[in-house]
CSV table of C-alpha atoms in Angstrom, one decimal:
chain,number,residue,atom,x,y,z
A,1,MET,CA,-269.9,-34.5,77.3
A,2,SER,CA,-267.2,-32.0,77.7
A,3,ARG,CA,-267.4,-28.6,76.1
A,4,ALA,CA,-264.6,-27.0,74.1
A,5,SER,CA,-264.1,-24.5,76.9
A,6,ASP,CA,-263.4,-27.4,79.3
A,7,LEU,CA,-260.5,-28.8,77.3
A,8,PRO,CA,-256.9,-27.9,78.3
A,9,VAL,CA,-255.6,-24.9,76.5
A,10,SER,CA,-252.0,-25.0,75.2
A,11,PRO,CA,-249.9,-22.0,76.2
A,12,PRO,CA,-249.3,-19.6,73.4
A,13,VAL,CA,-246.1,-20.1,71.5
A,14,SER,CA,-244.2,-17.0,70.3
A,15,ALA,CA,-242.8,-16.6,66.8
A,16,LEU,CA,-239.3,-16.8,68.4
A,17,ASP,CA,-240.1,-20.1,70.0
A,18,ARG,CA,-241.5,-21.5,66.8
A,19,TYR,CA,-238.5,-20.5,64.7
A,20,PHE,CA,-235.9,-21.9,67.0
A,21,GLU,CA,-238.2,-24.8,68.2
A,22,ILE,CA,-237.3,-23.9,71.8
A,23,THR,CA,-240.1,-25.7,73.5
A,24,LYS,CA,-239.7,-28.7,71.3
A,25,THR,CA,-236.1,-29.2,72.5
A,26,GLY,CA,-237.3,-28.9,76.2
A,27,SER,CA,-235.7,-25.5,76.7
A,28,ASN,CA,-237.1,-22.0,77.2
A,29,ILE,CA,-236.1,-18.5,76.2
A,30,ARG,CA,-234.6,-17.6,79.5
A,31,GLN,CA,-232.5,-20.8,79.6
A,32,GLU,CA,-231.2,-20.1,76.0
A,33,ILE,CA,-230.2,-16.6,76.8
A,34,ARG,CA,-228.5,-17.7,80.0
A,35,ALA,CA,-226.6,-20.4,78.0
A,36,GLY,CA,-225.5,-17.8,75.5
A,37,ILE,CA,-224.2,-15.6,78.3
A,38,THR,CA,-222.3,-18.5,79.7
A,39,THR,CA,-220.7,-19.3,76.3
A,40,PHE,CA,-219.8,-15.7,75.7
A,41,LEU,CA,-218.1,-15.4,79.1
A,42,THR,CA,-216.2,-18.6,78.5
A,43,MET,CA,-214.9,-17.5,75.1
A,44,SER,CA,-214.6,-13.7,75.6
A,45,TYR,CA,-210.9,-14.1,76.2
A,46,ILE,CA,-210.5,-14.1,72.4
A,47,LEU,CA,-211.3,-10.4,72.4
A,48,PHE,CA,-207.9,-9.8,74.0
A,49,VAL,CA,-205.9,-12.8,73.1
A,50,ASN,CA,-206.5,-12.5,69.3
A,51,PRO,CA,-205.2,-8.9,69.1
A,52,GLN,CA,-202.2,-9.9,71.2
A,53,VAL,CA,-201.3,-12.6,68.7
A,54,LEU,CA,-202.2,-10.9,65.4
A,55,SER,CA,-200.8,-7.5,66.3
A,56,SER,CA,-197.3,-9.0,66.3
A,57,ALA,CA,-197.7,-9.5,62.5
A,58,ILE,CA,-200.2,-6.9,61.5
A,59,LYS,CA,-198.4,-3.5,61.8
A,60,ILE,CA,-201.0,-0.7,61.5
A,61,ASP,CA,-201.9,2.3,63.6
A,62,ASN,CA,-203.7,1.4,66.8
A,63,ALA,CA,-203.4,-2.3,65.8
A,64,PHE,CA,-204.6,-3.8,69.1
A,65,VAL,CA,-207.9,-1.9,69.3
A,66,GLN,CA,-208.6,-2.4,65.5
A,67,ILE,CA,-208.0,-6.1,65.8
A,68,LEU,CA,-210.2,-6.3,68.9
A,69,MET,CA,-213.0,-4.7,67.0
A,70,THR,CA,-212.5,-7.0,64.0
A,71,THR,CA,-212.5,-10.0,66.4
A,72,ALA,CA,-215.8,-8.9,67.9
A,73,ILE,CA,-217.4,-8.3,64.5
A,74,ALA,CA,-216.2,-11.6,63.1
A,75,ALA,CA,-217.3,-13.5,66.2
A,76,ALA,CA,-220.7,-11.8,66.1
A,77,PHE,CA,-221.3,-12.6,62.4
A,78,GLY,CA,-220.2,-16.2,62.7
A,79,SER,CA,-222.3,-16.8,65.8
A,80,LEU,CA,-225.4,-15.0,64.3
A,81,VAL,CA,-225.4,-17.0,61.1
A,82,MET,CA,-224.8,-20.2,62.9
A,83,GLY,CA,-227.7,-19.4,65.2
A,84,LEU,CA,-230.1,-17.8,62.7
A,85,ILE,CA,-229.5,-20.0,59.7
A,86,ALA,CA,-228.1,-23.4,61.0
A,87,ARG,CA,-230.1,-22.9,64.3
A,88,TYR,CA,-227.6,-24.6,66.5
A,89,PRO,CA,-226.1,-23.3,69.8
A,90,PHE,CA,-222.6,-23.3,68.4
A,91,ALA,CA,-220.7,-20.0,68.7
A,92,GLN,CA,-217.9,-19.0,66.3
A,93,ALA,CA,-214.9,-16.7,66.6
A,94,PRO,CA,-211.4,-16.4,65.3
A,95,GLY,CA,-209.7,-19.6,66.3
A,96,MET,CA,-206.8,-20.1,68.6
A,97,GLY,CA,-203.9,-22.0,67.0
A,98,LEU,CA,-204.7,-20.8,63.5
A,99,ASN,CA,-204.1,-17.2,64.6
A,100,ALA,CA,-200.7,-18.2,65.8
A,101,PHE,CA,-200.0,-20.1,62.6
A,102,PHE,CA,-201.1,-17.0,60.7
A,103,ALA,CA,-198.9,-14.6,62.7
A,104,TYR,CA,-195.8,-16.5,63.6
A,105,THR,CA,-195.4,-19.0,60.8
A,106,VAL,CA,-196.9,-17.4,57.6
A,107,VAL,CA,-196.2,-13.8,58.2
A,108,LEU,CA,-193.2,-13.5,60.5
A,109,THR,CA,-191.3,-16.7,59.6
A,110,GLN,CA,-192.2,-17.1,55.9
A,111,GLY,CA,-192.2,-13.4,55.2
A,112,ILE,CA,-195.6,-13.4,53.5
A,113,ALA,CA,-197.6,-10.1,53.7
A,114,TRP,CA,-200.4,-10.2,56.2
A,115,GLN,CA,-202.8,-9.1,53.4
A,116,THR,CA,-201.8,-12.1,51.3
A,117,ALA,CA,-202.2,-14.4,54.3
A,118,LEU,CA,-205.8,-13.0,54.8
A,119,GLY,CA,-206.4,-13.9,51.1
A,120,ALA,CA,-205.3,-17.5,51.9
A,121,VAL,CA,-207.8,-17.7,54.8
A,122,PHE,CA,-210.5,-16.4,52.5
A,123,ILE,CA,-209.8,-19.0,49.8
A,124,SER,CA,-209.9,-21.8,52.5
A,125,GLY,CA,-213.3,-20.5,53.5
A,126,VAL,CA,-214.5,-20.7,49.9
A,127,LEU,CA,-213.4,-24.3,49.8
A,128,PHE,CA,-215.3,-25.0,53.0
A,129,VAL,CA,-218.5,-23.6,51.6
A,130,VAL,CA,-218.2,-25.4,48.3
A,131,LEU,CA,-217.5,-28.8,50.0
A,132,SER,CA,-220.4,-28.2,52.3
A,133,VAL,CA,-222.9,-27.3,49.6
A,134,VAL,CA,-222.0,-30.4,47.5
A,135,GLY,CA,-222.3,-32.5,50.6
A,136,ALA,CA,-218.6,-33.6,50.8
A,137,ARG,CA,-218.2,-32.5,54.4
A,138,GLN,CA,-221.3,-34.3,55.5
A,139,ALA,CA,-220.3,-37.4,53.6
A,140,ILE,CA,-217.0,-37.5,55.5
A,141,VAL,CA,-218.7,-37.0,58.9
A,142,LYS,CA,-221.2,-39.8,58.0
A,143,ALA,CA,-218.3,-42.1,57.1
A,144,ILE,CA,-216.8,-41.7,60.6
A,145,PRO,CA,-217.9,-44.6,62.8
A,146,LEU,CA,-220.0,-44.1,65.9
A,147,SER,CA,-217.1,-45.1,68.2
A,148,LEU,CA,-214.9,-42.3,66.8
A,149,LYS,CA,-217.7,-39.8,67.0
A,150,PHE,CA,-218.1,-40.6,70.7
A,151,ALA,CA,-214.3,-40.5,71.1
A,152,ILE,CA,-214.2,-37.1,69.4
A,153,THR,CA,-216.7,-35.8,72.0
A,154,ALA,CA,-214.7,-37.3,74.9
A,155,GLY,CA,-211.5,-36.0,73.3
A,156,ILE,CA,-212.9,-32.5,73.1
A,157,GLY,CA,-213.8,-32.8,76.8
A,158,ALA,CA,-210.2,-33.8,77.6
A,159,PHE,CA,-209.0,-30.9,75.5
A,160,LEU,CA,-211.3,-28.5,77.3
A,161,ALA,CA,-210.3,-29.7,80.7
A,162,PHE,CA,-206.6,-29.5,79.8
A,163,LEU,CA,-207.2,-25.9,78.5
A,164,GLY,CA,-209.0,-25.0,81.8
A,165,LEU,CA,-206.2,-26.6,83.9
A,166,LYS,CA,-203.6,-24.7,81.9
A,167,ASN,CA,-205.5,-21.4,82.2
A,168,ALA,CA,-205.9,-21.9,85.9
A,169,GLY,CA,-202.2,-22.5,86.4
A,170,ILE,CA,-202.9,-25.9,87.9
A,171,VAL,CA,-201.0,-27.6,85.0
A,172,VAL,CA,-197.8,-25.8,84.0
A,173,THR,CA,-194.9,-26.5,81.6
A,174,ASN,CA,-191.8,-28.3,82.9
A,175,PRO,CA,-188.5,-28.8,80.9
A,176,ALA,CA,-187.9,-32.2,82.4
A,177,THR,CA,-191.4,-33.7,82.4
A,178,PHE,CA,-193.2,-31.5,79.8
A,179,VAL,CA,-196.0,-30.7,82.3
A,180,ALA,CA,-196.2,-30.5,86.0
A,181,MET,CA,-198.5,-29.4,88.9
A,182,GLY,CA,-198.6,-25.6,89.4
A,183,ARG,CA,-198.1,-24.0,92.8
A,184,LEU,CA,-201.4,-24.2,94.7
A,185,VAL,CA,-200.6,-21.0,96.6
A,186,ASP,CA,-200.5,-18.9,93.4
A,187,PRO,CA,-203.6,-16.6,93.3
A,188,THR,CA,-204.8,-17.8,89.9
A,189,VAL,CA,-204.7,-21.4,91.1
A,190,TRP,CA,-206.5,-21.0,94.4
A,191,VAL,CA,-209.1,-18.6,92.8
A,192,ALA,CA,-209.8,-21.2,90.1
A,193,LEU,CA,-210.0,-24.1,92.6
A,194,ILE,CA,-212.5,-22.2,94.7
A,195,GLY,CA,-214.5,-21.5,91.6
A,196,LEU,CA,-214.3,-25.1,90.6
A,197,ILE,CA,-215.7,-26.3,93.9
A,198,ILE,CA,-218.4,-23.7,93.9
A,199,SER,CA,-219.5,-24.6,90.4
A,200,ALA,CA,-219.4,-28.3,91.1
A,201,VAL,CA,-221.6,-27.9,94.2
A,202,LEU,CA,-224.1,-25.8,92.2
A,203,LEU,CA,-224.2,-28.4,89.5
A,204,LYS,CA,-224.7,-31.2,92.1
A,205,ARG,CA,-227.5,-29.3,93.7
A,206,LYS,CA,-229.0,-28.8,90.2
A,207,VAL,CA,-229.0,-25.0,90.4
A,208,THR,CA,-230.2,-23.7,87.0
A,209,GLY,CA,-227.4,-21.7,85.4
A,210,ALA,CA,-224.8,-23.2,87.7
A,211,ILE,CA,-221.9,-22.7,85.3
A,212,LEU,CA,-222.7,-19.0,84.7
A,213,TYR,CA,-223.2,-18.3,88.4
A,214,GLY,CA,-219.9,-20.1,89.1
A,215,ILE,CA,-218.1,-17.8,86.7
A,216,LEU,CA,-219.7,-14.7,88.2
A,217,ILE,CA,-219.2,-15.7,91.8
A,218,THR,CA,-215.5,-16.5,91.1
A,219,THR,CA,-215.1,-13.1,89.4
A,220,VAL,CA,-216.5,-11.4,92.5
A,221,ILE,CA,-214.1,-13.3,94.7
A,222,ALA,CA,-211.2,-12.3,92.5
A,223,ILE,CA,-212.1,-8.6,92.6
A,224,ILE,CA,-212.9,-8.4,96.3
A,225,SER,CA,-209.9,-10.3,97.4
A,226,ARG,CA,-207.6,-8.2,95.2
A,227,ALA,CA,-206.0,-11.4,93.9
A,228,PRO,CA,-203.5,-10.6,91.1
A,229,VAL,CA,-205.1,-12.7,88.4
A,230,TYR,CA,-205.5,-10.1,85.7
A,231,ALA,CA,-203.1,-9.5,82.8
A,232,GLY,CA,-201.6,-6.1,82.2
A,233,GLY,CA,-199.3,-5.6,85.1
A,234,PRO,CA,-195.7,-4.2,84.8
A,235,LYS,CA,-193.4,-6.3,82.7
A,236,GLY,CA,-196.2,-8.8,81.9
A,237,ALA,CA,-196.9,-9.6,85.5
A,238,LEU,CA,-200.4,-10.3,86.7
A,239,GLN,CA,-202.2,-7.7,88.8
A,240,ALA,CA,-205.3,-7.2,90.8
A,241,PHE,CA,-208.4,-6.0,89.1
A,242,PRO,CA,-207.4,-2.5,87.7
A,243,GLY,CA,-211.0,-1.1,87.6
A,244,PHE,CA,-212.5,0.8,84.8
A,245,GLU,CA,-210.6,4.1,85.2
A,246,GLY,CA,-210.3,6.2,82.1
A,247,LYS,CA,-213.4,4.9,80.4
A,248,ILE,CA,-216.7,6.8,79.7
A,249,LEU,CA,-218.9,6.4,82.7
A,250,GLY,CA,-216.4,3.8,84.1
A,251,ILE,CA,-217.4,0.9,81.9
A,252,PHE,CA,-218.0,2.2,78.3
A,253,ALA,CA,-215.4,2.6,75.6
A,254,THR,CA,-216.1,4.2,72.2
A,255,PRO,CA,-215.7,1.6,69.4
A,256,ILE,CA,-213.7,2.5,66.3
A,257,TRP,CA,-214.1,1.1,62.8
A,258,PRO,CA,-211.2,-1.1,61.8
A,259,SER,CA,-210.5,0.8,58.6
A,260,GLY,CA,-206.9,-0.4,58.4
A,261,LEU,CA,-208.1,-4.1,58.2
A,262,VAL,CA,-211.4,-4.2,56.4
A,263,GLY,CA,-211.1,-5.3,52.8
A,264,GLN,CA,-207.3,-5.4,52.9
A,265,LEU,CA,-207.1,-9.1,52.0
A,266,ASP,CA,-205.0,-9.9,48.8
A,267,ILE,CA,-206.8,-12.9,47.1
A,268,GLY,CA,-204.7,-12.5,43.9
A,269,GLY,CA,-201.5,-12.9,45.8
A,270,ALA,CA,-202.8,-15.9,47.7
A,271,VAL,CA,-203.6,-17.9,44.6
A,272,GLY,CA,-199.9,-17.8,43.6
A,273,LEU,CA,-198.2,-21.2,43.3
A,274,GLY,CA,-196.0,-20.5,46.2
A,275,LEU,CA,-198.9,-20.2,48.6
A,276,ILE,CA,-200.6,-23.5,47.8
A,277,SER,CA,-199.1,-25.1,50.9
A,278,VAL,CA,-200.3,-22.2,53.1
A,279,VAL,CA,-203.9,-22.4,51.8
A,280,PHE,CA,-203.7,-26.2,52.2
A,281,THR,CA,-202.6,-25.9,55.8
A,282,PHE,CA,-205.3,-23.3,56.7
A,283,PHE,CA,-207.9,-25.5,54.9
A,284,PHE,CA,-206.9,-28.9,56.3
A,285,VAL,CA,-206.3,-28.0,59.9
A,286,ASP,CA,-209.5,-26.0,60.2
A,287,PHE,CA,-211.5,-28.6,58.3
A,288,PHE,CA,-210.8,-31.3,60.8
A,289,ASP,CA,-210.7,-28.9,63.8
A,290,ALA,CA,-214.1,-27.4,62.9
A,291,THR,CA,-215.6,-30.7,61.7
A,292,GLY,CA,-214.5,-32.5,64.8
A,293,THR,CA,-215.7,-29.7,67.1
A,294,LEU,CA,-219.1,-29.4,65.4
A,295,THR,CA,-219.6,-33.2,65.5
A,296,GLY,CA,-218.6,-33.4,69.1
A,297,LEU,CA,-220.8,-30.5,70.1
A,298,ALA,CA,-223.7,-32.0,68.2
A,299,GLN,CA,-223.3,-35.3,70.0
A,300,ARG,CA,-223.0,-33.6,73.4
A,301,SER,CA,-226.2,-31.6,72.6
A,302,GLY,CA,-228.1,-34.8,71.6
A,303,PHE,CA,-228.6,-33.7,68.0
A,304,LEU,CA,-227.1,-36.8,66.4
A,305,ASP,CA,-229.7,-39.2,65.2
A,306,ALA,CA,-229.7,-43.0,65.6
A,307,ASN,CA,-227.1,-43.3,62.8
A,308,GLY,CA,-224.9,-40.7,64.3
A,309,ASP,CA,-225.8,-38.1,61.6
A,310,MET,CA,-226.4,-34.4,62.3
A,311,PRO,CA,-229.6,-32.8,60.9
A,312,ARG,CA,-229.0,-29.7,58.8
A,313,ALA,CA,-225.3,-30.7,58.5
A,314,ARG,CA,-224.9,-29.1,55.0
A,315,ARG,CA,-226.2,-25.8,56.2
A,316,THR,CA,-224.2,-25.9,59.4
A,317,PHE,CA,-220.9,-26.6,57.7
A,318,ALA,CA,-221.6,-24.0,55.1
A,319,MET,CA,-222.0,-21.4,57.9
A,320,ASP,CA,-218.6,-22.4,59.3
A,321,GLY,CA,-217.1,-21.6,55.9
A,322,LEU,CA,-219.0,-18.4,55.4
A,323,ALA,CA,-217.7,-17.2,58.8
A,324,ALA,CA,-214.1,-17.9,57.7
A,325,MET,CA,-214.7,-15.8,54.5
A,326,PHE,CA,-216.3,-12.9,56.4
A,327,GLY,CA,-213.6,-12.9,59.1
A,328,ALA,CA,-210.8,-12.8,56.4
A,329,PHE,CA,-212.6,-9.8,54.8
A,330,MET,CA,-212.8,-8.0,58.1
A,331,GLY,CA,-209.1,-8.6,58.7
A,332,SER,CA,-208.9,-11.6,61.0
A,333,SER,CA,-207.4,-15.1,60.8
A,334,THR,CA,-209.8,-18.1,60.4
A,335,THR,CA,-213.2,-17.8,62.2
A,336,THR,CA,-214.4,-21.2,63.2
A,337,ALA,CA,-216.7,-23.1,65.6
A,338,TYR,CA,-215.6,-22.7,69.2
A,339,VAL,CA,-215.3,-25.7,71.5
A,340,GLU,CA,-216.1,-23.4,74.4
A,341,SER,CA,-219.7,-23.6,73.1
A,342,ALA,CA,-219.9,-26.7,75.2
A,343,SER,CA,-220.1,-24.5,78.3
A,344,GLY,CA,-223.4,-23.0,77.1
A,345,ILE,CA,-224.6,-26.4,76.1
A,346,GLY,CA,-223.8,-27.6,79.6
A,347,ALA,CA,-225.8,-24.7,80.9
A,348,GLY,CA,-228.9,-25.9,78.9
A,349,GLY,CA,-228.5,-24.2,75.5
A,350,ARG,CA,-230.2,-26.3,72.8
A,351,THR,CA,-231.1,-24.0,70.0
A,352,GLY,CA,-229.8,-21.3,67.8
A,353,LEU,CA,-231.0,-18.6,70.2
A,354,THR,CA,-228.0,-19.5,72.3
A,355,ALA,CA,-225.6,-18.6,69.5
A,356,VAL,CA,-227.6,-15.5,68.6
A,357,THR,CA,-227.2,-14.3,72.2
A,358,VAL,CA,-223.4,-14.8,71.9
A,359,GLY,CA,-223.4,-12.8,68.6
A,360,VAL,CA,-225.3,-10.0,70.2
A,361,LEU,CA,-223.0,-9.9,73.2
A,362,PHE,CA,-219.9,-9.7,70.9
A,363,LEU,CA,-221.5,-6.7,69.2
A,364,LEU,CA,-222.2,-5.1,72.6
A,365,SER,CA,-218.6,-5.8,73.6
A,366,MET,CA,-217.5,-3.2,71.1
A,367,PHE,CA,-219.1,-0.6,73.4
A,368,ILE,CA,-218.6,-2.2,76.8
A,369,TRP,CA,-215.6,-4.4,76.3
A,370,PRO,CA,-214.0,-3.2,79.6
A,371,LEU,CA,-216.6,-5.4,81.3
A,372,ALA,CA,-215.2,-8.4,79.5
A,373,ALA,CA,-211.9,-7.6,81.0
A,374,ALA,CA,-213.4,-8.1,84.5
A,375,ILE,CA,-213.7,-11.8,83.9
A,376,PRO,CA,-210.3,-13.4,84.5
A,377,ALA,CA,-209.1,-16.7,83.1
A,378,ALA,CA,-209.2,-18.0,86.7
A,379,ALA,CA,-213.0,-17.6,86.6
A,380,THR,CA,-213.7,-19.2,83.2
A,381,ALA,CA,-211.2,-22.1,83.8
A,382,PRO,CA,-213.5,-24.0,86.2
A,383,ALA,CA,-216.2,-23.9,83.5
A,384,LEU,CA,-213.9,-25.5,81.0
A,385,ILE,CA,-212.9,-28.2,83.4
A,386,LEU,CA,-216.4,-29.1,84.5
A,387,VAL,CA,-217.8,-29.2,80.9
A,388,GLY,CA,-214.8,-31.3,79.9
A,389,ALA,CA,-215.7,-33.8,82.7
A,390,MET,CA,-219.3,-33.9,81.5
A,391,MET,CA,-218.3,-34.5,77.9
A,392,MET,CA,-216.3,-37.6,78.9
A,393,GLU,CA,-219.5,-39.6,79.2
A,394,GLY,CA,-219.1,-40.6,75.6
A,395,VAL,CA,-216.5,-43.1,76.4
A,396,ILE,CA,-219.1,-45.6,77.8
A,397,HIS,CA,-220.3,-46.1,74.2
A,398,VAL,CA,-216.9,-47.3,72.9
A,399,ASP,CA,-216.4,-51.1,72.7
A,400,TRP,CA,-213.2,-51.3,74.7
A,401,GLU,CA,-213.0,-55.1,74.3
A,402,ASP,CA,-212.5,-54.7,70.5
A,403,MET,CA,-209.0,-53.3,69.9
A,404,SER,CA,-209.9,-52.1,66.4
A,405,GLU,CA,-212.4,-49.8,68.1
A,406,ALA,CA,-210.5,-49.2,71.4
A,407,LEU,CA,-207.1,-48.0,70.0
A,408,PRO,CA,-208.4,-45.5,67.5
A,409,SER,CA,-210.8,-44.1,70.1
A,410,PHE,CA,-208.1,-43.9,72.7
A,411,LEU,CA,-205.7,-42.1,70.3
A,412,THR,CA,-208.5,-39.7,69.4
A,413,ILE,CA,-209.1,-38.8,73.0
A,414,ILE,CA,-205.6,-38.7,74.3
A,415,LEU,CA,-203.9,-36.8,71.4
A,416,MET,CA,-206.2,-33.8,71.5
A,417,PRO,CA,-204.9,-32.5,74.8
A,418,LEU,CA,-201.4,-33.8,74.4
A,419,THR,CA,-200.9,-32.2,71.0
A,420,PHE,CA,-203.1,-29.3,71.9
A,421,SER,CA,-205.1,-29.9,68.7
A,422,ILE,CA,-208.5,-31.3,68.0
A,423,ALA,CA,-207.5,-31.8,64.4
A,424,ASN,CA,-204.6,-34.1,65.3
A,425,GLY,CA,-206.8,-36.2,67.5
A,426,VAL,CA,-209.4,-36.7,64.8
A,427,SER,CA,-206.7,-37.3,62.1
A,428,LEU,CA,-204.8,-40.0,64.0
A,429,GLY,CA,-208.0,-41.6,65.1
A,430,VAL,CA,-209.2,-41.9,61.5
A,431,ILE,CA,-205.8,-43.2,60.3
A,432,SER,CA,-205.4,-45.8,63.0
A,433,TYR,CA,-209.1,-46.9,62.6
A,434,CYS,CA,-208.6,-47.6,58.9
A,435,LEU,CA,-205.2,-49.3,59.4
A,436,VAL,CA,-206.3,-51.6,62.2
A,437,LYS,CA,-209.6,-52.5,60.6
A,438,GLY,CA,-208.0,-53.1,57.2
A,439,LEU,CA,-205.2,-55.2,58.5
A,440,SER,CA,-207.3,-57.3,60.8
A,441,GLY,CA,-209.7,-58.7,58.2
A,442,GLU,CA,-212.5,-56.1,58.6
A,443,ALA,CA,-211.7,-53.8,55.7
A,444,ARG,CA,-215.2,-53.9,54.3
A,445,LYS,CA,-216.6,-52.5,57.6
A,446,VAL,CA,-214.9,-49.2,56.8
A,447,SER,CA,-216.4,-46.7,54.4
A,448,PRO,CA,-214.4,-46.1,51.2
A,449,ILE,CA,-214.7,-42.4,51.9
A,450,LEU,CA,-212.9,-42.9,55.2
A,451,TYR,CA,-210.0,-44.7,53.5
A,452,GLY,CA,-209.7,-41.8,51.1
A,453,VAL,CA,-209.7,-39.3,54.0
A,454,ALA,CA,-207.0,-41.4,55.8
A,455,ALA,CA,-204.8,-41.4,52.7
A,456,LEU,CA,-205.0,-37.6,52.4
A,457,LEU,CA,-204.2,-37.3,56.1
A,458,ILE,CA,-201.1,-39.5,55.7
A,459,ILE,CA,-200.0,-37.4,52.7
A,460,ARG,CA,-200.5,-34.3,54.7
A,461,TYR,CA,-198.3,-35.5,57.6
A,462,ILE,CA,-195.6,-36.6,55.2
A,463,TRP,CA,-195.8,-33.2,53.5
A,464,LEU,CA,-195.4,-31.4,56.8
A,465,ALA,CA,-192.5,-33.6,57.7
A,466,GLU,CA,-190.7,-32.9,54.5
A,467,GLY,CA,-191.5,-29.2,54.7
């Protein structure tokens, strides 16, 4: 008869582990933190890109630095609430694409005050939260068939890979063929290719944290080789790593409070009849962009159940809307879920601790943001390409013999990178799915909710065409 002392003793589980269910997901604290660092490094470019875009429309004193601070705060808040409340490894930050729409279309072209445009972003965030709380967003996601959910995952992978190839200079614009191969002798290209091979070998050899180590090794190569892969050179040219001269102790910079942006949104002006289309565009584009991104990331992480549903979906979507509201209050364009979160997921991130790590790093970046400038796009591009390749595995679950499943799935995948929009891929996939199913005698296999969504999407595209 065995004594109690002879029985195996389970290792103690910390409160942190219990809250995030880290052990339950097969992960560990070190792996979650490493995944968060990987995600942060992959998306930290937004700290510098967002100010470049928005400062063209927001004219205040020291605009670039103030917007950088606002970007860091909005990203930190969005990632923290997603990690602490929704408990998913999905980071959030001001979204690319919507920031360009905010600056170049709404403010500079339509002549709408940037404060009023921020009000429109805030209202769209309120709509996100309301629809999430009442379950509308979850109902729409549930109505999307499994084939399209897997296609969304693969499409995001294609989009990530295309973004990585573009950032690396491997794919460039061409007036005759739209896109073409970049020059392999360009520093950004060969640094990125070396990083891609290094990261792939580390992954093949199953090195823990391979993607993160790939980013760091590639950065060291860029710095040591003095390759001109960093922005900030004369007349917009790339330059070698400029170092940390002029900063406190070399790497620290004193943060400033973005007083010219915080609380400047004009909600009253945004509710005016003339801005309905602006609010609608902010809402609609980010709705399908964020919904598609969150669904794809959930599938990639293995969170979807047997029916393709995401646990805690209502809470997760509400946090996405709350982040958009907070970001607008702080003075930034729409804050949303980031597809680059897939890099951290690829590095093993499975719980909200990954997103919390990203949030903390964005807060720290307000003090040591010069360090973020040490990571060039050539170093993060390989991570995007590799994660994109890994996310393509979802295509094996699509029934390619059934054209009513194959065509919508294909359009979903191919249109994301070709239109540079996750929202367009999801939209055209849903529309084509409903049309092909409905016209081929399988109308009853489609959820009525999905038909309603397809109708709204068609109306939106007609509206945009007429506008």
